[in-house]
Each structure stands twice: as C-alpha cells, then as structure tokens.
Coordinates of C-alpha atoms in Angstrom, one line a residue:
M1 CA -103.1 80.5 -85.5
N2 CA -99.3 80.7 -85.8
E3 CA -97.5 84.0 -85.8
L4 CA -96.8 85.2 -89.4
S5 CA -94.0 87.3 -90.8
P6 CA -94.9 90.9 -91.5
V7 CA -96.3 91.7 -95.0
T8 CA -93.7 93.4 -97.1
A9 CA -93.9 95.2 -100.5
A10 CA -95.4 92.8 -103.1
P11 CA -96.6 93.0 -106.7
F12 CA -100.3 92.7 -107.3
P13 CA -101.3 89.0 -107.4
Q14 CA -102.4 87.5 -110.7
D15 CA -105.5 85.6 -109.7
A16 CA -108.1 83.9 -111.8
Q17 CA -110.8 85.9 -109.9
P18 CA -110.9 89.8 -110.1
W19 CA -108.7 91.2 -107.3
W20 CA -111.7 92.8 -105.6
R21 CA -113.7 89.6 -105.3
G22 CA -113.3 88.7 -101.6
A23 CA -110.9 91.5 -101.0
A24 CA -110.1 92.9 -97.6
I25 CA -110.4 96.7 -97.7
Y26 CA -109.1 99.1 -95.1
Q27 CA -111.0 102.4 -94.6
I28 CA -108.9 105.5 -93.9
Y29 CA -110.6 108.6 -92.5
P30 CA -108.0 111.2 -93.5
R31 CA -108.6 113.7 -90.7
S32 CA -107.8 111.1 -88.1
F33 CA -105.2 108.7 -89.6
R34 CA -101.9 110.7 -89.3
D35 CA -100.9 114.3 -89.3
S36 CA -97.6 115.2 -91.1
N37 CA -97.5 119.0 -90.6
G38 CA -98.4 119.5 -87.0
D39 CA -101.8 121.3 -87.5
G40 CA -103.7 118.6 -85.6
I41 CA -105.5 117.3 -88.6
G42 CA -104.5 114.2 -90.6
D43 CA -103.5 114.6 -94.2
L44 CA -102.4 112.8 -97.4
P45 CA -98.6 112.8 -96.6
G46 CA -99.6 111.3 -93.2
I47 CA -101.5 108.5 -95.0
T48 CA -98.5 107.8 -97.2
A49 CA -96.2 107.7 -94.1
G50 CA -98.5 105.2 -92.5
L51 CA -99.1 102.8 -95.4
D52 CA -96.5 100.3 -94.2
H53 CA -98.7 99.6 -91.2
V54 CA -101.7 99.0 -93.5
A55 CA -99.7 96.8 -95.9
R56 CA -98.5 94.7 -93.0
L57 CA -102.1 93.9 -92.1
G58 CA -102.4 92.0 -95.4
V59 CA -105.3 93.9 -96.9
D60 CA -105.8 94.3 -100.6
A61 CA -106.9 97.9 -100.8
I62 CA -107.5 101.1 -98.9
W63 CA -110.6 103.2 -99.2
I64 CA -109.9 106.9 -98.4
S65 CA -112.8 109.0 -97.3
P66 CA -113.2 112.5 -98.9
F67 CA -110.1 114.7 -99.1
F68 CA -111.5 117.1 -101.8
T69 CA -111.8 120.9 -101.6
S70 CA -114.6 121.6 -99.1
P71 CA -115.7 124.1 -96.4
M72 CA -116.0 121.0 -94.1
R73 CA -119.5 121.6 -92.9
D74 CA -119.8 117.8 -93.1
F75 CA -116.1 117.1 -93.1
G76 CA -115.5 116.6 -96.8
Y77 CA -118.9 115.1 -97.8
D78 CA -119.8 118.7 -98.9
V79 CA -117.6 119.0 -101.9
A80 CA -116.7 122.4 -103.4
D81 CA -114.2 121.0 -106.0
Y82 CA -114.3 117.4 -107.0
C83 CA -111.0 117.5 -108.8
D84 CA -108.7 119.0 -106.3
V85 CA -107.3 118.4 -102.8
D86 CA -108.4 120.5 -99.9
P87 CA -105.3 122.5 -98.5
I88 CA -105.7 121.0 -95.1
F89 CA -105.0 117.5 -96.6
G90 CA -102.2 118.7 -98.9
R91 CA -102.0 119.0 -102.7
L92 CA -102.8 117.0 -105.8
A93 CA -99.1 116.0 -106.0
D94 CA -99.4 114.5 -102.5
F95 CA -102.2 112.3 -103.7
E96 CA -100.2 111.2 -106.6
A97 CA -97.3 110.3 -104.3
L98 CA -99.7 108.4 -102.1
V99 CA -101.0 106.3 -105.1
T100 CA -97.4 105.6 -106.2
R101 CA -96.4 104.4 -102.7
A102 CA -99.6 102.3 -102.2
H103 CA -99.0 100.5 -105.5
E104 CA -95.4 99.8 -104.6
L105 CA -96.8 98.1 -101.4
G106 CA -99.3 96.1 -103.4
L107 CA -102.3 98.2 -102.1
R108 CA -105.0 99.4 -104.4
I109 CA -106.6 102.8 -103.9
I110 CA -110.4 103.3 -103.6
I111 CA -111.7 106.9 -103.1
D112 CA -115.1 108.3 -102.3
Q113 CA -117.4 109.8 -104.9
V114 CA -120.3 111.9 -103.7
Y115 CA -122.9 112.1 -106.5
S116 CA -126.0 113.1 -104.6
H117 CA -125.0 116.6 -103.5
T118 CA -122.3 119.2 -103.4
S119 CA -121.3 122.0 -101.1
D120 CA -123.3 125.2 -101.4
Q121 CA -119.9 126.8 -102.2
H122 CA -119.4 124.7 -105.3
P123 CA -119.2 127.0 -108.4
W124 CA -122.0 124.9 -110.0
F125 CA -124.4 125.9 -107.2
T126 CA -123.3 129.5 -107.2
E127 CA -124.2 129.7 -110.8
S128 CA -127.4 127.7 -110.4
R129 CA -128.8 129.9 -107.7
S130 CA -128.0 133.1 -109.6
S131 CA -131.1 133.0 -111.8
R132 CA -133.7 130.6 -113.3
D133 CA -132.3 130.8 -116.8
N134 CA -128.5 130.3 -116.4
P135 CA -126.7 127.3 -118.0
R136 CA -126.7 125.4 -114.8
A137 CA -130.2 126.5 -113.6
D138 CA -131.4 122.9 -113.7
W139 CA -128.3 121.3 -112.2
Y140 CA -129.9 121.2 -108.7
V141 CA -133.4 120.5 -107.5
W142 CA -135.3 123.7 -107.4
A143 CA -139.1 124.1 -106.9
D144 CA -141.6 126.9 -106.3
A145 CA -143.3 127.4 -102.9
K146 CA -146.8 126.2 -102.3
P147 CA -149.4 128.9 -102.5
D148 CA -149.1 129.5 -98.8
G149 CA -145.3 129.9 -99.0
S150 CA -144.5 126.5 -97.5
P151 CA -142.0 124.1 -99.0
P152 CA -142.9 122.1 -102.1
S153 CA -143.2 118.8 -100.3
N154 CA -143.1 117.3 -96.8
W155 CA -139.7 115.7 -97.2
Q156 CA -137.4 115.8 -94.2
S157 CA -133.6 115.9 -94.1
V158 CA -131.4 113.2 -92.6
F159 CA -129.8 115.7 -90.2
G160 CA -133.0 117.2 -89.0
G161 CA -135.7 119.6 -90.2
P162 CA -137.3 120.1 -93.6
A163 CA -135.3 119.0 -96.7
W164 CA -136.0 122.4 -98.4
T165 CA -134.4 125.8 -97.9
W166 CA -135.7 129.0 -99.4
D167 CA -133.3 131.0 -101.6
A168 CA -134.2 134.6 -102.3
R169 CA -132.0 134.9 -105.3
R170 CA -134.2 132.6 -107.4
G171 CA -137.4 133.0 -105.3
Q172 CA -137.5 129.2 -105.0
Y173 CA -136.7 126.4 -102.6
Y174 CA -133.8 124.0 -103.1
L175 CA -133.7 120.4 -101.9
H176 CA -131.0 119.1 -99.5
N177 CA -131.4 115.6 -98.1
F178 CA -128.6 116.3 -95.6
L179 CA -127.4 119.7 -94.4
A180 CA -128.8 122.9 -95.9
Q181 CA -125.2 123.6 -97.0
Q182 CA -125.4 120.4 -99.1
P183 CA -127.8 121.2 -102.0
Q184 CA -129.1 118.2 -103.9
I185 CA -127.7 117.5 -107.4
N186 CA -130.4 117.0 -110.1
G187 CA -129.3 113.5 -111.0
H188 CA -131.9 113.3 -113.7
N189 CA -130.1 115.9 -115.8
P190 CA -127.8 114.3 -118.4
E191 CA -125.4 117.2 -118.2
V192 CA -125.0 116.6 -114.5
Q193 CA -124.5 112.9 -115.0
Q194 CA -121.7 113.7 -117.6
A195 CA -120.1 116.1 -115.2
M196 CA -119.9 113.3 -112.6
L197 CA -118.5 110.9 -115.1
D198 CA -115.9 113.4 -116.0
V199 CA -115.0 113.6 -112.3
A200 CA -114.6 109.9 -112.1
Q201 CA -112.4 109.8 -115.2
F202 CA -110.2 112.6 -113.7
W203 CA -109.4 110.3 -110.8
L204 CA -109.1 107.1 -112.8
D205 CA -106.6 108.9 -115.0
R206 CA -104.6 109.5 -111.8
G207 CA -104.3 105.9 -111.0
V208 CA -107.1 105.2 -108.6
D209 CA -108.4 101.6 -108.6
G210 CA -112.0 102.2 -107.8
F211 CA -114.7 104.2 -106.1
R212 CA -116.9 103.9 -103.0
I213 CA -120.0 105.8 -103.9
D214 CA -121.6 107.7 -101.1
A215 CA -125.4 107.7 -100.5
L216 CA -126.0 106.5 -104.0
N217 CA -129.7 105.9 -103.5
F218 CA -130.2 109.6 -102.7
A219 CA -128.9 110.5 -106.2
M220 CA -132.4 111.0 -107.8
H221 CA -135.8 112.1 -106.5
D222 CA -139.4 111.9 -107.6
P223 CA -139.8 114.8 -110.1
A224 CA -143.5 115.1 -109.2
L225 CA -142.4 116.0 -105.6
R226 CA -145.0 113.8 -104.0
D227 CA -145.3 113.8 -100.2
N228 CA -143.8 110.9 -98.3
P229 CA -146.3 108.9 -96.3
P230 CA -145.9 108.6 -92.5
A231 CA -143.9 105.7 -91.2
P232 CA -145.6 103.4 -88.7
A233 CA -144.1 103.3 -85.2
N234 CA -141.4 100.6 -84.9
G235 CA -140.7 100.9 -81.2
R236 CA -137.6 102.9 -81.6
V237 CA -137.1 106.4 -80.3
R238 CA -137.5 108.9 -83.1
T239 CA -134.9 111.6 -82.8
R240 CA -135.4 113.4 -86.1
P241 CA -138.4 114.3 -88.3
F242 CA -136.7 112.1 -90.9
D243 CA -137.6 109.1 -88.8
F244 CA -141.4 109.8 -89.1
Q245 CA -141.6 109.2 -92.9
Q246 CA -141.4 106.4 -95.4
R247 CA -138.8 107.8 -97.7
L248 CA -140.5 106.8 -101.0
Y249 CA -140.1 109.9 -103.1
N250 CA -137.1 112.0 -101.9
Q251 CA -134.7 109.1 -102.9
S252 CA -134.4 105.8 -104.6
H253 CA -135.8 106.7 -108.0
P254 CA -135.6 103.8 -110.5
D255 CA -133.6 105.8 -113.0
I256 CA -130.5 105.7 -110.7
V257 CA -129.6 102.3 -112.4
L258 CA -129.4 104.1 -115.8
F259 CA -126.7 106.3 -114.4
I260 CA -125.0 103.3 -112.8
E261 CA -124.9 101.7 -116.2
R262 CA -123.2 104.8 -117.7
L263 CA -120.7 104.7 -114.9
R264 CA -119.9 101.0 -115.6
V265 CA -119.2 101.8 -119.2
L266 CA -116.5 104.2 -118.0
H267 CA -115.1 101.7 -115.5
D268 CA -114.8 99.1 -118.3
R269 CA -112.4 101.4 -120.1
Y270 CA -110.1 101.1 -117.1
P271 CA -109.7 97.3 -116.6
G272 CA -109.4 96.1 -113.0
T273 CA -111.1 99.0 -111.4
F274 CA -113.8 98.5 -108.8
S275 CA -117.0 100.1 -107.7
V276 CA -119.0 99.7 -104.4
A277 CA -122.0 101.7 -103.3
E278 CA -123.1 102.6 -99.9
V279 CA -126.9 101.9 -99.7
G280 CA -128.9 102.7 -96.6
G281 CA -132.5 102.9 -95.7
D282 CA -135.4 100.5 -95.1
D283 CA -135.3 99.1 -98.7
A284 CA -131.5 98.7 -98.8
E285 CA -131.3 95.1 -99.7
R286 CA -133.5 95.4 -102.7
E287 CA -131.6 98.4 -103.9
M288 CA -128.2 96.8 -103.3
K289 CA -129.2 93.9 -105.5
L290 CA -130.6 96.2 -108.1
F291 CA -127.4 98.3 -108.3
T292 CA -125.2 95.2 -108.7
A293 CA -127.4 93.0 -111.0
G294 CA -125.7 91.5 -114.0
N295 CA -122.4 92.5 -115.5
G296 CA -123.3 96.0 -116.5
R297 CA -123.7 97.7 -113.1
L298 CA -121.6 98.1 -110.0
N299 CA -119.3 95.4 -108.7
S300 CA -120.6 95.4 -105.2
A301 CA -122.7 97.3 -102.5
Y302 CA -122.8 97.4 -98.8
G303 CA -125.6 98.2 -96.4
F304 CA -126.1 98.7 -92.7
N305 CA -126.8 95.2 -91.6
F306 CA -124.1 95.3 -88.9
L307 CA -123.2 99.0 -88.6
Y308 CA -125.9 100.0 -86.2
A309 CA -126.9 96.6 -84.8
E310 CA -127.1 96.6 -81.1
R311 CA -126.0 92.9 -80.8
L312 CA -124.1 90.5 -83.0
T313 CA -126.2 87.4 -83.1
P314 CA -126.0 84.2 -85.2
A315 CA -129.4 85.1 -86.8
L316 CA -128.1 88.5 -87.8
V317 CA -125.2 87.0 -89.6
A318 CA -127.2 84.2 -91.2
D319 CA -129.9 86.5 -92.5
A320 CA -127.3 88.8 -94.1
L321 CA -125.3 86.0 -95.8
E322 CA -128.4 84.1 -96.9
A323 CA -129.7 87.2 -98.7
W324 CA -126.7 86.9 -101.1
P325 CA -126.7 83.4 -102.4
E326 CA -124.2 82.0 -105.0
D327 CA -126.9 81.6 -107.6
G328 CA -125.4 83.2 -110.6
T329 CA -127.8 86.1 -110.6
T330 CA -127.5 87.8 -107.2
G331 CA -124.6 90.4 -107.0
W332 CA -121.6 90.4 -104.8
P333 CA -121.9 91.9 -101.3
S334 CA -119.5 93.8 -99.1
W335 CA -119.6 93.9 -95.3
A336 CA -118.5 96.3 -92.6
F337 CA -118.8 96.1 -88.9
E338 CA -117.6 99.7 -88.4
N339 CA -117.1 102.9 -90.4
H340 CA -116.7 106.6 -89.9
D341 CA -120.4 107.1 -89.2
A342 CA -121.3 104.0 -87.0
P343 CA -120.3 103.4 -83.4
R344 CA -117.4 101.1 -82.7
A345 CA -118.7 97.5 -82.8
I346 CA -116.6 96.4 -79.9
S347 CA -118.4 99.0 -77.7
R348 CA -121.9 97.9 -79.0
W349 CA -121.5 94.2 -78.9
C350 CA -119.9 93.2 -75.7
E351 CA -119.2 94.3 -72.1
P352 CA -116.0 96.2 -71.3
G353 CA -114.4 93.1 -69.6
Q354 CA -115.1 91.0 -72.7
R355 CA -113.4 93.2 -75.3
D356 CA -110.2 91.4 -75.8
A357 CA -111.9 88.0 -76.4
F358 CA -114.7 89.5 -78.4
G359 CA -112.3 91.4 -80.6
R360 CA -110.6 88.1 -81.7
L361 CA -114.0 86.4 -82.3
K362 CA -115.2 89.4 -84.3
T363 CA -112.1 89.6 -86.4
L364 CA -112.1 85.9 -87.3
L365 CA -115.8 86.1 -88.1
L366 CA -115.3 89.0 -90.4
A367 CA -112.5 87.2 -92.2
S368 CA -114.8 84.2 -92.7
L369 CA -117.7 86.0 -94.5
R370 CA -118.5 85.6 -98.1
G371 CA -118.1 88.9 -99.9
N372 CA -115.7 91.8 -99.5
I373 CA -114.8 92.8 -96.0
I374 CA -114.1 96.4 -94.9
L375 CA -112.1 97.2 -91.8
Y376 CA -112.3 100.7 -90.4
Q377 CA -109.0 102.2 -89.2
G378 CA -108.3 101.2 -85.6
E379 CA -110.6 98.2 -85.8
E380 CA -107.4 96.1 -86.0
L381 CA -106.4 97.6 -82.6
G382 CA -109.8 97.0 -80.9
L383 CA -110.4 100.8 -80.5
V384 CA -113.5 101.6 -78.5
Q385 CA -116.1 104.3 -79.0
D386 CA -115.0 107.6 -77.3
D387 CA -117.3 109.8 -75.4
I388 CA -116.9 113.4 -76.7
P389 CA -118.3 116.2 -74.4
F390 CA -120.7 118.6 -76.0
E391 CA -118.2 121.5 -75.9
L392 CA -115.8 119.5 -78.1
L393 CA -118.3 118.1 -80.6
Q394 CA -117.6 118.6 -84.3
D395 CA -120.3 116.4 -85.8
P396 CA -123.2 118.7 -87.1
E397 CA -125.8 115.9 -86.7
A398 CA -124.9 115.3 -83.1
I399 CA -124.9 119.0 -82.3
A400 CA -128.3 119.5 -83.9
N401 CA -129.9 116.5 -82.1
W402 CA -128.0 116.6 -78.8
P403 CA -128.2 114.6 -76.7
L404 CA -130.4 111.9 -78.4
T405 CA -128.1 111.3 -81.4
L406 CA -124.9 109.4 -80.7
S407 CA -122.0 111.6 -82.0
R408 CA -120.1 110.3 -85.0
D409 CA -117.1 112.0 -83.5
G410 CA -116.7 109.1 -81.0
V411 CA -115.6 106.8 -83.9
R412 CA -113.5 109.5 -85.6
T413 CA -111.0 110.2 -82.9
P414 CA -107.3 110.0 -84.1
L415 CA -105.5 106.7 -84.7
P416 CA -103.0 106.1 -81.8
W417 CA -99.6 105.3 -83.1
Q418 CA -97.6 105.6 -79.9
A419 CA -98.9 104.8 -76.4
Q420 CA -96.5 107.0 -74.5
D421 CA -97.0 110.1 -76.6
E422 CA -99.5 112.7 -75.4
H423 CA -101.2 112.8 -78.7
G424 CA -100.6 109.2 -79.6
G425 CA -98.0 109.9 -82.2
F426 CA -100.8 111.2 -84.4
T427 CA -99.7 114.8 -84.3
T428 CA -97.3 117.2 -82.6
A429 CA -100.1 119.7 -82.0
S430 CA -103.5 119.6 -80.3
P431 CA -105.6 117.1 -82.3
W432 CA -108.9 118.1 -83.9
L433 CA -110.6 115.5 -81.6
P434 CA -109.1 114.3 -78.3
L435 CA -107.6 110.8 -77.9
S436 CA -108.8 108.9 -74.9
A437 CA -106.5 107.0 -72.4
Q438 CA -108.4 103.8 -73.2
N439 CA -107.5 104.0 -76.8
L440 CA -104.0 105.3 -76.2
A441 CA -103.4 102.0 -74.3
R442 CA -104.2 100.2 -77.6
A443 CA -101.7 102.1 -79.7
I444 CA -99.9 100.5 -82.6
D445 CA -96.4 100.5 -81.1
R446 CA -97.6 98.7 -78.0
Q447 CA -99.5 96.0 -80.0
E448 CA -96.5 95.6 -82.4
A449 CA -94.5 94.4 -79.4
D450 CA -97.1 91.9 -78.3
P451 CA -97.5 88.7 -80.4
A452 CA -100.7 88.0 -78.5
S453 CA -102.3 91.4 -79.5
L454 CA -105.4 91.9 -81.6
L455 CA -103.2 93.5 -84.2
A456 CA -101.1 90.3 -84.5
F457 CA -104.3 88.3 -84.6
T458 CA -105.8 90.5 -87.3
R459 CA -102.8 90.0 -89.5
Q460 CA -103.0 86.2 -89.1
A461 CA -106.8 86.2 -89.8
L462 CA -106.3 88.2 -93.0
A463 CA -103.4 86.1 -94.1
L464 CA -105.5 83.0 -93.6
R465 CA -108.3 84.5 -95.7
R466 CA -105.9 85.4 -98.5
A467 CA -104.3 82.0 -98.5
H468 CA -107.5 79.9 -98.8
P469 CA -109.8 80.4 -101.8
A470 CA -112.7 78.9 -99.9
L471 CA -112.6 81.8 -97.4
R472 CA -111.8 84.5 -100.0
C473 CA -114.3 83.8 -102.7
G474 CA -116.0 80.4 -102.1
D475 CA -119.6 79.8 -101.6
C476 CA -121.2 79.9 -98.2
Q477 CA -123.7 77.7 -96.4
V478 CA -125.2 78.4 -93.0
L479 CA -125.2 75.1 -91.2
R480 CA -126.5 76.5 -87.8
A481 CA -127.6 79.8 -86.4
D482 CA -129.2 79.3 -83.0
E483 CA -129.1 81.5 -79.9
G484 CA -125.3 81.4 -79.4
C485 CA -123.7 79.2 -82.1
L486 CA -123.1 80.1 -85.7
V487 CA -121.6 77.5 -88.2
L488 CA -120.7 78.3 -91.7
R489 CA -119.3 76.1 -94.5
R490 CA -117.1 77.8 -97.1
R491 CA -116.2 75.8 -100.2
S492 CA -114.1 76.4 -103.3
G493 CA -113.2 73.6 -105.7
Q494 CA -112.0 70.7 -103.6
Q495 CA -111.5 72.8 -100.4
S496 CA -114.1 72.9 -97.7
I497 CA -113.7 74.9 -94.5
V498 CA -116.2 74.9 -91.6
A499 CA -116.2 77.9 -89.4
I500 CA -117.7 77.6 -85.9
F501 CA -118.4 80.7 -83.7
N502 CA -119.8 80.9 -80.2
L503 CA -121.2 84.4 -80.0
A504 CA -122.3 83.9 -76.4
A505 CA -120.5 84.9 -73.2
T506 CA -120.9 81.3 -71.9
E507 CA -119.8 77.9 -73.2
V508 CA -122.1 76.2 -75.7
A509 CA -122.4 72.6 -76.9
W510 CA -120.3 71.5 -79.8
P511 CA -122.6 71.6 -83.0
A512 CA -123.6 68.2 -84.2
E513 CA -123.4 69.4 -87.8
V514 CA -119.6 69.4 -87.7
T515 CA -118.6 65.8 -88.2
L516 CA -115.9 65.8 -90.8
A517 CA -113.4 67.9 -88.9
G518 CA -109.8 67.9 -90.2
P519 CA -106.8 70.2 -89.5
V520 CA -107.4 73.3 -87.3
L521 CA -106.7 76.4 -89.4
A522 CA -107.4 79.0 -86.8
A523 CA -108.7 79.1 -83.2
A524 CA -109.7 81.9 -80.8
N525 CA -110.2 82.1 -77.1
G526 CA -109.4 78.5 -76.2
A527 CA -111.7 76.8 -78.7
T528 CA -110.7 73.3 -79.7
P529 CA -112.5 70.6 -81.7
G530 CA -115.4 69.5 -79.5
H531 CA -115.1 72.5 -77.1
L532 CA -116.6 76.0 -77.6
P533 CA -115.9 78.2 -74.6
A534 CA -117.3 81.8 -74.3
F535 CA -116.6 83.7 -77.5
G536 CA -114.7 80.7 -78.9
A537 CA -114.1 80.4 -82.6
L538 CA -112.6 77.7 -84.7
L539 CA -111.9 77.2 -88.4
L540 CA -111.4 73.6 -89.5
E541 CA -110.5 72.2 -93.0
E542 CA -112.9 69.4 -93.7
T543 CA -111.6 66.1 -95.1
A544 CA -113.4 63.4 -96.9
S545 CA -114.1 60.3 -94.8

C-alpha cells in the first residue's frame, strides 16, 4: 500500500448506506487514553486533546467506555449516576466539548450503556433496599431465603462466588451477576425500563450518535428463580464456580427483545443513531441474531468469537463470517480482536519475534471483514499484553481469582504517546497502571516518524476500506479456509475484491481459487500475486476476463 496523507477534519460523508454499516470504530478506555490534569488517570479533556490522532487513523466513530459517576469498584461499570460525569473524568461540560470537537473532526460518538446492573451506591438501590414497600422496592431482584437460610437459587456470579448477597435491611437476598457491589436491575419492571430509556434520551439530547450496550443478555432473569443445571466438562480449566453451570436462568430471558424494541423506538426519534450490543456466553450467536433481527431492534451486536481465541485460524474466521450471511434476514455483525477485557491479540496469536509481521496481517484481515470493525486503543500501535504484578493489580476479578484468571489490567495500561517520556506522555504523575518498556517503544511519536510502522499501515488499511464499497459493506464469500490459507471474496455492485491471507508462520501455496487477479490494492509482508510468504496478505481487485 502507498503512504497516504494524514486524515484531516472532514464533514460527515453522505452515503447511500447508513454511516455505521461497515464502520470502523475506535474504542477508548478513558482511564488509560490521556491524562490532562496530572492525577495519573485519563479523563475527558485528555480524550479531546487526543482526538486528532484518532481522526488521522480514518475511523468513523469512537466508542468511549463508562465515564459516569461511580465508586469504581468495577472501574465505571458500577454506575451510581447515569446522567453525570465522575469527577475523576471531568464534568458534563467536558463531555459536551468532546462531542463538539469529535463532530468537527468527522467522528461520531458512541458511549456505553449499562442496563443490567447499577452500583450499590446508586440512589435507586439505596431506596430499594430500605424496605419492601418503598416506590422502588421492585427495581432490583430481591428474593427470600430458602427455609434453611441459603440463597434463593444456585446461580453463580461472573467474578466468583454465589450471585446472591444477604441484605439485613430487607431481610432478603439481592441478585448480582457480577460483583456484590453491582446489584441486578429488575429489567422486567416497566418503570425500570422507562428509567433506562430516559437515560438514553438524556445522552442522545447531548449529541451522542449511538450506544454500545454492556452485557445486554444479563438484563433479565427467570422470575421463577429456577436452578441452573451443571455444565458438562469441556476440557478447560474451571477457575470460577460460574464455569460449572449452564447459565439458563440467571440471564437471557426472552423478554429482553421487548425492551430492545422499546429502545429502538427511541433511537428512531434521533435519525442516524446507532446501537450495538455486547453479547457473551455459550448461546451468544443465537442471541446476537435475535437482538438484531428485522428493522425494529438493534443495528448490530458483537460476541467473543475472537476476543479470547488462543489462535487465529482460517476456520475461526470462516465460521464467524459464514454465520452472518447476506440473506436479507440475518442482522449485521460487529467484530473486535481486542477490547478492555480481553488480552491483547498480538500476544495471544503469535510468537514475540513475529509481532511486527503478524500485526500487519491482523490489521489487513480486520479491515477486510464484512461487518463493523472495532479497534481497541493501542491496537494500531501493536501494543502487547502487559504483565502486572499482584501488588499493583486493580482488576477485582483477577484479585479474587489470582493467579488463575488473567488480569484485565494487562490490556488497560496507558496509551504511550511519547517514547522518551517516563510515563509515555500519558501523564505527568504516576499512572494508575504502569507502562512497560516494550509498549513505550511502540509509542505514537516514534511510529509517526516511521512510514513503515504499524500505525502508518493501519491508516492505509482503514483508508482502503473506506474507499472501496466492496470492503466496507459488500457481501462476503469464503473461498478457502484450510490449515493456513484464508481467501475471501468481497463484492459490491460491479466491484469484486479477493483477499488472501496466510495465517501460518511458513510459506503456503498460492490458492487455486484466485484466477481472475487484477490490480494489487494492498500487500503485507512481501506477498505478491502467486507468492504467499509467512503471514503474507494480499488484496486484489478482480477483473472480468
């Protein structure tokens, strides 16, 4: 690929397709993006100051992880006030300034919504736990103890231990699928649903362009509180009681789609807004399709196909893509190789000496997928997973399950802006998590000066995706997915692009399926027509014979 000029401020494009269809979205984890006030924690003004870097990548939108008022027991996913900014991140006026600047740069804003639980310090929960007959008594999931005093069901929490905690104020247990400090919202309650819709409207009125909805399939439970059955062994090490159950009744209630339809009605009052759900679990694919079916539910959903995969294989990619065909009925997928919870892909999928080459292959592959693509901050630099010692851990799940659960802190370390700065230009103080020497060496300023850097390659790959409708929103056919070679054909109108990837660390034979090769649009790691070296990748525009 040829070097491209940096992306500058641009108006939103007027496309025939919705802006989000095939969009490239950049995830920002606020605590770790950039610190503006020297307290060692990233904040909203820091995001605003760093938006030029994001705009130059050529993405369509940013997704900002929670910045709402919170005691930070789960770093913002325990919300104490949905409609305000936590002081460590700034003020509501800082968010409004961020939206203004992003829109000036042609970037849309997506923010998290957490509809399955709140903080135990939220005023709603304070009132709910105060008695059994207060106005919000039924806003959370409460249940009496069994006759022997044990919890109402056998449900287990994601972070370890029973999903029920006793509360002496009410003389009942309350449900929490995550931390005990994250009580479960009663999503079946119409008043609770309306309160969540009011929250969404609050942010839509402030100019946000969409929502990423956290853990949506946890939003409703089985009111009968039936016990979950045991899960058969799958050969993996079980580090939590949660892993021993089939989660049939503590989540994934069919009425979740009724709330989704109410949310879509609200979205339709704000044309051009976007909704994408995070959906995890053993039944994720079915639920993702359910949540996005037709024109009256969510725009998209993403699962965990790649986020925890130990290897990137042709079969893994083919299976993911073929589950979302262009058939007029199946919804629109989103894909992420990394996020704030999952280990860095480049640390999972290749050996240390292969990271530069593999980073280019991975980037071009992501840019070639049908669906929306999500890049996690630092992925454009090839950041690796950091090893955080126990005494510096912040992640409550890792602390509780040490040493068998890989810390999420290793993917949340600060974004390095300057290689020669002690704290990477992220902060002037001691950062909330340490920066490693290996990631400081991949800092933005160092890669800006190198036209052969992964940063430069990422910009080129995203520019290519944006310039070619076949890559952005065309249909996708898997032509080959064998041990090492993956071949995709992307088509839109009269344009056809074939994308060839060698996911192996050794050269593979040129695929016989590629016979109508035309101009080379992109190449990685020395690949040329007829030649696929280790981690080689090639995008060719097919021409009619």
